Short mmCIF file of C-alpha atoms in Angstrom, two decimals:
data_model
loop_
_atom_site.label_atom_id
_atom_site.label_comp_id
_atom_site.label_asym_id
_atom_site.label_seq_id
_atom_site.Cartn_x
_atom_site.Cartn_y
_atom_site.Cartn_z
CA MET A 1 62.86 96.81 161.33
CA ARG A 2 66.63 96.98 160.84
CA ASN A 3 66.63 100.45 159.35
CA HIS A 4 64.22 101.32 162.72
CA ALA A 5 66.84 99.66 164.95
CA LEU A 6 70.06 101.16 163.51
CA ARG A 7 68.08 104.95 163.55
CA ARG A 8 67.63 104.22 167.34
CA ARG A 9 71.45 103.23 167.81
CA ARG A 10 72.55 106.17 165.80
CA ALA A 11 70.04 108.52 168.09
CA ARG A 12 71.76 107.05 171.49
CA ILE A 13 75.28 107.47 170.07
CA ILE A 14 74.66 111.21 169.15
CA GLN A 15 72.97 111.66 172.72
CA ALA A 16 76.02 110.17 174.23
CA ALA A 17 78.29 112.64 172.37
CA SER A 18 76.30 115.58 173.63
CA LYS A 19 77.08 114.51 177.36
CA GLY A 20 80.72 113.61 176.78
CA LYS A 21 79.94 109.85 177.15
CA ALA A 22 80.42 108.27 173.70
CA GLU A 23 82.75 106.13 172.73
CA ILE A 24 86.45 107.21 171.97
CA ILE A 25 87.13 107.36 168.40
CA GLN A 26 90.31 105.59 167.91
CA ALA A 27 91.38 106.00 164.32
CA GLU A 28 94.49 104.18 162.94
CA ALA A 29 96.65 106.47 160.12
CA GLY A 30 99.61 105.13 158.75
CA GLY A 31 103.07 105.60 157.25
CA ILE A 32 106.21 106.14 159.12
CA GLU A 33 110.05 107.84 158.23
CA TRP A 34 112.97 107.93 160.56
CA ILE A 35 115.66 110.70 160.29
CA GLU A 36 118.76 110.94 162.39
CA ALA A 37 118.81 113.18 165.77
CA GLN A 38 121.64 115.75 166.39
CA ALA A 39 124.51 114.56 167.93
CA PRO A 40 125.00 115.99 171.72
CA ALA A 41 127.63 118.48 172.42
CA GLU A 42 130.68 117.07 173.80
CA GLY A 43 130.36 116.21 177.42
CA GLN A 44 126.79 116.69 177.39
CA ALA A 45 123.97 113.28 177.85
CA ALA A 46 121.88 112.67 174.76
CA LYS A 47 118.66 114.49 174.95
CA PRO A 48 115.51 112.71 175.05
CA LYS A 49 114.58 111.29 171.29
CA ARG A 50 111.89 113.96 169.31
CA PHE A 51 109.56 112.86 166.87
CA THR A 52 106.56 114.46 164.58
CA ILE A 53 103.84 112.46 163.80
CA THR A 54 100.76 113.66 161.40
CA ALA A 55 98.02 112.25 163.01
CA TYR A 56 95.06 112.64 161.07
CA THR A 57 94.95 113.91 157.21
CA GLY A 58 90.91 114.75 157.27
CA GLY A 59 89.87 111.83 155.41
CA LEU A 60 87.46 108.97 155.84
CA LEU A 61 88.10 106.46 159.01
CA ARG A 62 87.22 103.18 159.48
CA VAL A 63 86.28 103.35 163.22
CA SER A 64 85.01 100.18 165.36
CA ARG A 65 81.38 100.40 167.04
CA TYR A 66 80.10 102.67 164.12
CA ASP A 67 77.99 101.63 161.45
CA THR A 68 79.52 103.98 158.78
CA PRO A 69 82.62 105.47 158.17
CA VAL A 70 83.75 108.78 160.30
CA VAL A 71 85.38 112.18 159.48
CA ILE A 72 86.81 114.13 162.15
CA ASP A 73 86.04 118.00 161.39
CA LEU A 74 89.49 119.44 162.35
CA SER A 75 88.04 122.81 162.59
CA GLY A 76 85.84 121.73 165.68
CA MET A 77 88.68 119.86 167.35
CA ALA A 78 90.20 120.94 170.56
CA VAL A 79 94.04 120.06 170.80
CA ASN A 80 95.45 121.07 174.28
CA THR A 81 99.16 120.29 174.64
CA PRO A 82 101.06 118.27 176.16
CA VAL A 83 99.18 115.62 174.58
CA PRO A 84 99.90 112.07 176.00
CA ILE A 85 101.39 109.92 173.91
CA LEU A 86 100.81 106.28 173.96
CA LEU A 87 101.30 102.37 173.09
CA ASP A 88 98.66 100.78 171.87
CA HIS A 89 96.19 103.48 173.25
CA ASP A 90 96.97 101.72 176.39
CA ALA A 91 96.72 104.61 179.43
CA THR A 92 99.36 102.42 181.17
CA ALA A 93 101.90 102.58 178.60
CA ILE A 94 103.18 106.06 178.16
CA VAL A 95 105.72 106.60 175.54
CA GLY A 96 105.75 110.42 175.99
CA HIS A 97 104.08 113.73 175.21
CA ALA A 98 103.83 116.23 172.51
CA ASP A 99 104.52 119.96 173.16
CA GLU A 100 103.80 121.31 170.18
CA ALA A 101 100.39 120.96 168.18
CA ASP A 102 99.44 122.02 164.68
CA ARG A 103 95.72 121.78 163.75
CA GLY A 104 95.80 122.97 160.25
CA ASP A 105 92.79 122.90 157.70
CA THR A 106 93.43 119.50 156.25
CA ALA A 107 95.70 117.80 158.68
CA LEU A 108 96.62 117.64 162.15
CA LYS A 109 100.16 117.33 163.41
CA VAL A 110 102.04 116.70 166.92
CA SER A 111 105.75 117.29 168.24
CA GLY A 112 107.30 116.08 171.36
CA MET A 113 109.53 113.71 172.76
CA VAL A 114 109.69 110.34 174.30
CA SER A 115 109.83 111.32 177.71
CA GLY A 116 108.21 107.99 179.16
CA VAL A 117 110.52 105.77 181.55
CA GLY A 118 109.60 102.21 181.41
CA GLU A 119 109.24 99.08 178.89
CA PRO A 120 107.09 101.02 176.68
CA ALA A 121 109.07 103.71 175.82
CA ASP A 122 111.79 101.52 175.49
CA LYS A 123 110.02 99.06 173.25
CA VAL A 124 109.28 102.14 170.65
CA THR A 125 112.59 103.27 170.49
CA GLN A 126 114.42 99.72 170.40
CA MET A 127 112.02 98.54 167.68
CA ALA A 128 112.52 101.60 165.93
CA ALA A 129 116.00 101.42 166.12
CA ASN A 130 115.90 97.90 164.73
CA GLY A 131 113.41 99.09 161.85
CA PHE A 132 110.40 98.13 162.57
CA PRO A 133 107.65 100.41 160.98
CA TRP A 134 105.64 101.94 163.37
CA ARG A 135 102.31 103.77 162.78
CA ALA A 136 100.26 106.31 164.39
CA SER A 137 96.35 106.44 165.96
CA VAL A 138 94.43 109.08 167.48
CA GLY A 139 92.29 108.94 170.54
CA VAL A 140 89.67 111.35 169.82
CA MET A 141 86.24 111.88 172.08
CA PRO A 142 83.58 112.95 169.93
CA LEU A 143 81.68 115.65 171.48
CA GLU A 144 78.98 116.75 168.40
CA LEU A 145 78.23 113.90 165.97
CA GLU A 146 76.15 114.43 162.89
CA TRP A 147 74.96 111.55 160.74
CA VAL A 148 74.79 112.01 157.28
CA SER A 149 71.85 110.15 155.00
CA ASP A 150 72.78 107.94 152.04
CA GLY A 151 73.43 110.03 148.81
CA THR A 152 73.94 113.32 150.97
CA ILE A 153 77.19 115.50 150.00
CA THR A 154 78.62 117.18 153.19
CA LYS A 155 82.19 119.39 153.16
CA VAL A 156 84.68 118.82 155.61
CA ASN A 157 88.45 119.60 156.04
CA GLY A 158 88.13 120.92 152.61
CA LYS A 159 86.92 117.94 151.11
CA SER A 160 83.62 116.42 149.83
CA PHE A 161 81.98 113.55 151.00
CA LYS A 162 78.80 111.53 149.97
CA GLY A 163 76.67 109.71 152.72
CA PRO A 164 76.42 107.31 154.84
CA LEU A 165 79.22 108.58 157.02
CA CYS A 166 79.03 110.18 160.54
CA VAL A 167 80.94 114.03 161.34
CA ALA A 168 82.46 114.47 164.30
CA ARG A 169 81.72 118.47 164.39
CA SER A 170 83.21 118.81 167.94
CA SER A 171 85.80 116.87 169.78
CA GLU A 172 88.68 116.58 171.76
CA LEU A 173 92.22 115.20 171.08
CA LYS A 174 92.89 112.64 174.26
CA GLU A 175 96.20 111.07 172.89
CA VAL A 176 97.84 109.89 170.17
CA SER A 177 99.46 106.11 170.01
CA PHE A 178 102.19 104.49 168.39
CA VAL A 179 100.44 101.19 167.03
CA ALA A 180 102.07 98.19 164.58
CA VAL A 181 98.99 98.69 161.79
CA ALA A 182 97.20 101.42 160.18
CA ALA A 183 94.97 102.11 157.93
CA ASP A 184 95.67 105.67 156.22
CA GLY A 185 98.97 105.27 154.57
CA ARG A 186 99.24 109.20 154.23
CA THR A 187 99.91 109.69 157.82
CA SER A 188 103.36 109.66 159.15
CA VAL A 189 105.55 109.38 162.33
CA LYS A 190 108.99 110.94 162.36
CA VAL A 191 111.26 109.76 165.31
CA ALA A 192 114.93 111.02 166.06
CA ALA A 193 117.35 107.73 166.09
CA SER A 194 120.11 107.84 168.67
CA ALA A 195 122.68 109.99 168.55
CA ALA A 196 124.66 106.99 170.09
CA GLN A 197 124.06 104.60 167.14
CA PRO A 198 126.95 104.01 164.90
CA LYS A 199 127.09 105.54 161.49
CA GLU A 200 127.03 102.58 159.36
CA HIS A 201 123.31 101.41 161.37
CA ASP A 202 121.52 104.64 160.48
CA MET A 203 118.35 104.21 158.58
CA LYS A 204 115.79 105.94 156.46
CA PHE A 205 112.43 104.59 155.61
CA GLU A 206 109.66 105.76 153.65
#
């Protein structure tokens, strides 16, 4: 009975994805390294801080509301810039935007600037200056889902995975967020430190 209910639930999720109504995959990813920004030329104001985020490394994700691990097929992910950069996947908490995106065979990287104004952007940059270890998380809308049964081997992003799992064969990147807790330690975020910061306070983390 339980297996029958599970199959019906999966069928509903697959149908919702085909109609663009599936649950957003909010997949946390990890690691952070802070780098020093280039000082502005004399007489010029400091430019907005820039960042580079390795947002997804092509592996298994533990996602709420999905019964099995999830893999996002990078070859089927639509990435359109600019990409909103948020705090904790909150559409009202804008940190900035990514104006460059590199969707490779095994990883997704985005680069941009802290263009937001107000508390979310200030919170990210000020806590970063204090050494807080921000992480990254992607918000992806699945458009085509494939369920891989128990024991079946499938290849995604150049890697082999054994079911049970769910593969998002087609998807759209909606946003990338700064988050406090992350699950995939291979993902990294690089944010430029303030050019006005005194030299003795410059910090680098890995």
